[in-house]
Coordinates of C-alpha atoms in Angstrom, one line a residue:
M1 CA 77.0 66.5 97.2
I2 CA 79.7 68.8 95.8
K3 CA 79.6 72.3 97.4
Y4 CA 82.1 74.0 95.1
K5 CA 80.7 77.4 94.1
C6 CA 80.6 78.5 90.5
R7 CA 79.9 81.5 88.3
P8 CA 80.2 82.1 84.5
A9 CA 83.7 82.8 83.0
I10 CA 82.6 86.1 81.4
H11 CA 83.5 88.2 84.4
T12 CA 87.1 86.8 84.6
K13 CA 87.4 87.0 80.8
I14 CA 86.4 90.7 80.8
V15 CA 89.2 91.5 83.3
C16 CA 91.7 89.4 81.3
E17 CA 90.7 91.1 78.1
Y18 CA 91.0 94.5 79.7
C19 CA 94.4 93.8 81.1
E20 CA 95.6 92.7 77.7
K21 CA 94.2 95.9 76.2
I22 CA 96.2 98.1 78.6
N23 CA 99.3 95.8 78.5
F24 CA 99.0 94.8 82.1
S25 CA 100.7 91.4 82.6
L26 CA 98.9 88.7 84.5
P27 CA 100.4 85.4 85.9
S28 CA 100.2 82.5 83.4
E29 CA 97.5 80.8 85.6
Y30 CA 95.0 83.3 84.2
A31 CA 96.0 83.1 80.6
H32 CA 93.6 80.3 79.5
F33 CA 90.5 81.9 80.9
K34 CA 90.1 84.4 78.0
Y35 CA 89.6 81.4 75.6
L36 CA 86.6 79.9 77.5
P37 CA 83.1 80.6 76.3
D38 CA 81.4 83.3 78.3
E39 CA 78.8 81.0 79.8
E40 CA 81.3 78.3 80.9
L41 CA 81.3 77.8 84.7
I42 CA 84.5 78.3 86.6
S43 CA 85.4 78.9 90.3
F44 CA 83.3 81.5 92.0
N45 CA 86.4 83.1 93.6
T46 CA 88.5 83.4 90.4
I47 CA 87.4 86.9 89.6
T48 CA 87.9 88.2 93.1
N49 CA 91.4 86.7 93.3
L50 CA 92.3 88.2 89.9
L51 CA 91.1 91.7 91.0
N52 CA 93.0 91.5 94.3
Y53 CA 96.1 90.6 92.3
I54 CA 95.7 93.6 90.0
E55 CA 95.1 95.9 93.0
K56 CA 98.3 94.8 94.6
N57 CA 100.4 95.1 91.5
T58 CA 99.1 98.0 89.5
T59 CA 100.3 101.6 89.7
N60 CA 96.8 102.8 88.9
P61 CA 94.7 103.2 92.1
Y62 CA 91.6 103.7 90.0
F63 CA 92.0 100.7 87.8
F64 CA 88.5 99.3 88.7
I65 CA 86.9 102.6 87.8
D66 CA 88.6 102.5 84.4
L67 CA 87.5 98.9 83.9
V68 CA 83.8 99.7 84.5
K69 CA 83.0 101.0 81.0
F70 CA 84.7 97.9 79.4
L71 CA 82.8 95.7 81.8
I72 CA 79.3 97.1 81.2
L73 CA 79.3 96.7 77.4
R74 CA 80.1 93.0 77.6
L75 CA 77.8 92.2 80.5
E76 CA 74.8 93.9 78.8
A77 CA 75.2 91.6 75.8
F78 CA 75.7 88.6 78.0
T79 CA 72.6 89.0 80.1
K80 CA 70.3 90.0 77.2
I81 CA 68.0 91.9 79.6
D82 CA 65.6 94.3 77.9
L83 CA 66.8 97.7 79.0
S84 CA 64.3 99.7 76.9
T85 CA 61.9 102.2 78.4
N86 CA 59.1 99.7 77.6
V87 CA 60.1 97.7 80.7
S88 CA 59.7 99.0 84.2
N89 CA 62.7 99.3 86.5
A90 CA 61.1 96.8 88.9
S91 CA 60.9 94.2 86.1
K92 CA 64.5 94.9 85.0
L93 CA 65.8 94.4 88.5
L94 CA 63.9 91.1 88.8
A95 CA 65.2 89.9 85.4
F96 CA 68.8 90.8 86.4
T97 CA 68.5 88.9 89.7
Q98 CA 66.8 85.9 88.1
F99 CA 69.4 85.6 85.3
Y100 CA 72.4 85.5 87.7
N101 CA 70.7 83.2 90.2
Q102 CA 70.1 80.7 87.4
V103 CA 73.7 80.7 86.2
S104 CA 75.7 81.3 89.4
D105 CA 75.9 80.3 93.1
L106 CA 74.9 83.7 94.3
N107 CA 73.5 84.3 97.8
W108 CA 70.9 86.7 96.3
C109 CA 67.2 86.8 96.9
S110 CA 64.3 88.9 95.5
I111 CA 61.9 90.6 97.8
E112 CA 58.5 92.1 96.9
T113 CA 56.4 94.6 98.8
E114 CA 53.1 96.3 97.9
D115 CA 54.9 99.2 96.1
S116 CA 58.5 97.9 95.4
V117 CA 60.8 95.0 94.6
G118 CA 64.3 94.5 95.8
L119 CA 67.5 92.5 95.4
V120 CA 69.2 91.5 98.6
A121 CA 72.8 90.0 98.4
K122 CA 73.6 88.5 101.8
R123 CA 77.1 89.3 103.1
A124 CA 79.4 87.7 105.7
K125 CA 81.5 89.7 108.1
Q126 CA 83.8 92.3 106.5
S127 CA 87.0 90.3 107.1
L128 CA 85.7 87.6 104.7
A129 CA 84.2 89.9 102.2
S130 CA 85.4 91.3 98.9
K131 CA 84.6 94.9 97.9
Y132 CA 84.6 93.8 94.3
D133 CA 81.5 91.6 94.7
D134 CA 79.6 94.7 95.9
L135 CA 81.1 97.0 93.2
F136 CA 80.2 94.6 90.4
I137 CA 76.6 94.5 91.5
Y138 CA 76.5 98.3 92.0
V139 CA 77.8 99.2 88.6
S140 CA 75.6 96.6 86.8
I141 CA 72.5 97.8 88.6
M142 CA 73.4 101.4 88.0
H143 CA 73.5 100.6 84.3
V144 CA 70.4 98.4 84.2
L145 CA 68.3 101.0 86.0
K146 CA 69.8 104.0 84.3
F147 CA 70.6 105.1 87.8
K148 CA 72.0 108.6 86.9
N149 CA 69.0 109.5 84.9
E150 CA 66.4 108.1 87.3
D151 CA 64.6 109.9 90.0
K152 CA 66.7 108.9 93.0
S153 CA 63.7 108.9 95.3
N154 CA 62.6 105.8 93.4
I155 CA 65.7 103.8 94.2
I156 CA 67.2 102.8 97.5
M157 CA 70.7 101.3 97.4
E158 CA 72.4 100.0 100.6
L159 CA 76.0 98.6 100.9
P160 CA 77.0 96.3 103.8
F161 CA 80.2 98.0 104.9
E162 CA 81.6 101.5 105.7
S163 CA 82.6 103.7 102.9
G164 CA 86.3 103.3 103.6
F165 CA 86.0 99.5 102.8
Y166 CA 85.6 100.4 99.1
G167 CA 88.8 102.5 98.9
N168 CA 89.3 104.7 95.8
N169 CA 86.3 103.2 94.2
I170 CA 84.1 105.3 96.4
D171 CA 84.0 107.7 93.4
L172 CA 81.8 105.2 91.7
L173 CA 79.2 105.3 94.4
D174 CA 76.3 107.7 94.5
N175 CA 73.1 107.9 96.6
V176 CA 74.0 104.9 98.7
K177 CA 73.7 104.1 102.4
F178 CA 76.7 102.4 104.1
N179 CA 77.0 100.0 107.0
C180 CA 73.7 98.2 106.2
E181 CA 74.8 94.6 106.8
N182 CA 73.8 93.3 103.4
L183 CA 73.8 94.8 99.9
S184 CA 70.3 95.7 98.8
V185 CA 68.6 97.6 96.0
F186 CA 64.9 98.5 96.2
V187 CA 63.0 100.0 93.3
K188 CA 59.5 101.4 93.3
K189 CA 56.9 99.8 91.1
D190 CA 55.1 101.9 88.5
E191 CA 51.7 101.6 86.8
R192 CA 53.0 98.7 84.6
D193 CA 53.7 96.5 87.6
G194 CA 51.2 94.3 89.4
A195 CA 51.3 92.1 92.5
N196 CA 53.1 88.8 92.7
M197 CA 55.9 89.7 90.3
L198 CA 58.5 87.4 91.8
P199 CA 59.6 84.7 89.4
Q200 CA 60.2 81.1 90.3
Y201 CA 63.6 79.8 89.6
L202 CA 65.9 77.0 90.8
N203 CA 69.6 76.6 90.7
N204 CA 70.3 73.2 89.1
I205 CA 74.1 73.1 88.8
S206 CA 75.0 69.4 88.9
N207 CA 77.9 67.7 90.7
I208 CA 79.6 67.0 87.3
E209 CA 79.2 70.7 86.3
R210 CA 80.8 71.8 89.6
I211 CA 83.7 69.5 89.2
S212 CA 84.1 70.6 85.5
A213 CA 84.1 74.2 86.7
A214 CA 86.9 73.5 89.2
A215 CA 88.9 71.7 86.4
K216 CA 88.5 74.7 84.0
S217 CA 89.7 77.0 86.8
I218 CA 93.1 75.2 86.8
S219 CA 95.6 75.8 84.0
P220 CA 96.0 72.7 81.7
A221 CA 99.6 72.4 82.8
E222 CA 98.6 72.0 86.5
L223 CA 95.4 70.1 86.1
S224 CA 95.6 66.6 87.6
L225 CA 93.6 64.4 89.9
I226 CA 95.4 65.8 93.0
S227 CA 95.1 69.4 92.0
L228 CA 91.5 69.0 91.1
A229 CA 90.7 67.3 94.4
N230 CA 92.6 70.0 96.3
R231 CA 90.6 72.7 94.5
L232 CA 87.4 71.0 95.5
G233 CA 88.6 70.6 99.1
M234 CA 88.4 66.9 99.2
S235 CA 90.6 63.8 98.9
T236 CA 91.1 62.1 95.6
R237 CA 89.2 59.0 96.9
T238 CA 86.2 61.1 97.9
L239 CA 86.2 62.8 94.6
Q240 CA 86.2 59.5 92.7
R241 CA 83.5 58.2 94.9
E242 CA 81.3 61.3 94.3
L243 CA 81.6 60.9 90.6
K244 CA 81.0 57.1 90.7
V245 CA 77.4 57.9 91.9
D246 CA 76.9 59.8 88.6
D247 CA 78.5 57.0 86.6
C248 CA 81.3 59.3 85.6
C249 CA 85.1 59.0 85.7
V250 CA 87.2 61.9 87.0
K251 CA 90.0 61.0 84.7
D252 CA 87.7 61.5 81.7
I253 CA 86.7 65.0 83.0
I254 CA 90.4 65.9 83.4
K255 CA 91.4 64.6 80.0
N256 CA 88.5 66.2 78.2
T257 CA 89.0 69.5 80.0
K258 CA 92.7 69.6 79.1
A259 CA 92.0 68.6 75.5
N260 CA 89.3 71.2 75.0
S261 CA 91.3 74.0 76.6
I262 CA 94.6 73.3 74.8
V263 CA 92.9 72.9 71.4
S264 CA 90.8 76.1 71.9
V265 CA 93.9 78.1 72.8
L266 CA 95.9 76.7 69.9
N267 CA 93.2 77.4 67.4
K268 CA 92.6 80.9 68.6
N269 CA 96.3 81.6 68.5
N270 CA 96.4 80.6 64.8
S271 CA 98.3 77.4 65.6
N272 CA 101.2 79.2 67.3
I273 CA 102.5 76.4 69.4
K274 CA 104.9 78.4 71.5
V275 CA 102.4 81.0 72.6
T276 CA 99.8 78.3 73.3
A277 CA 102.3 76.4 75.5
Y278 CA 102.8 79.5 77.6
E279 CA 99.1 80.4 77.9
C280 CA 98.3 76.9 79.0
G281 CA 100.8 77.2 81.8
F282 CA 103.7 75.0 80.4
K283 CA 107.2 76.2 81.1
N284 CA 108.8 74.6 78.1
L285 CA 107.8 73.2 74.7
S286 CA 109.0 69.7 75.4
T287 CA 106.7 69.3 78.4
F288 CA 103.8 70.9 76.4
S289 CA 104.4 68.5 73.5
R290 CA 104.4 65.5 75.8
H291 CA 101.1 66.6 77.5
F292 CA 99.6 67.4 74.1
K293 CA 100.3 63.9 72.8
N294 CA 99.1 62.2 75.9
T295 CA 95.9 64.2 75.8
I296 CA 95.1 64.8 72.1
G297 CA 96.8 61.7 70.7
C298 CA 99.4 63.3 68.5
C299 CA 102.2 65.9 68.9
P300 CA 101.4 69.7 68.3
T301 CA 103.1 69.9 65.0
E302 CA 101.2 66.9 63.6
Y303 CA 97.9 68.5 64.8
V304 CA 98.8 71.8 63.2
N305 CA 99.8 70.1 59.9
S306 CA 96.5 68.2 59.9
L307 CA 94.6 71.4 60.2
K308 CA 96.5 72.9 57.3
S309 CA 95.9 69.8 55.2
N310 CA 92.2 69.9 55.9
S311 CA 92.0 73.6 55.0
I312 CA 93.4 73.1 51.5

């Protein structure tokens, strides 16, 4: 059983798009993420590593606060949760929790009492935690529940660590309790809510999907059997054995992932081969051309010319 944790690419994409908008340069290893579909699964930790990189290299200590507005607009469209006044806040919170539990490896659970429902996100000790996991949930919930317009007595929000852990982002936080071990949000039910509101859901991410998520988290230039096995925390032989059970070949996953990624980047770059090579992590065009031919079956210029011919 593969234990590699996954989440949708959208969160990483949003940050990459925002950095491009403000002309903040990211390492080439992150360039290919913005071309993935929002729902594609990638490494659970990619977004945290990316935000930590930005924090260490930006001159703006409030970059995450500036990112929030950009973040919320994209996430609302992605989750497709009904945020109208026709739906109770309790139902919105459950829908939010259910959606992300279905598409991610999140350690979240829903709790229901006689008069409220809650989201509890379990946390490890502070030395292993990321403040951005808590901040992402906070700003999303604040938006879903219209937090600033809501009677604050109807919402209880608890964060796991002391306020200093969240740094300059403390300005985002309002009406929260700190040092509470886990992140939790509890919302009072209203007259539209009945008993037994908790939905039934299962996380059904397969071994193949987890391996593919790891492959998509590696730039095409660096993706190989060895790098994939290392990313998954296992030997190459163990990886091949795990996939054999599912009657699947790891080399096929690697080749298909490379091909899809390179072609997607090339097409969205309007067939600009040089830019595509960089964004796929290749240091020079000759190496890119060799990889392209081995993966796609023809050299980049032949592929581009065939696209032009087909469009005539």
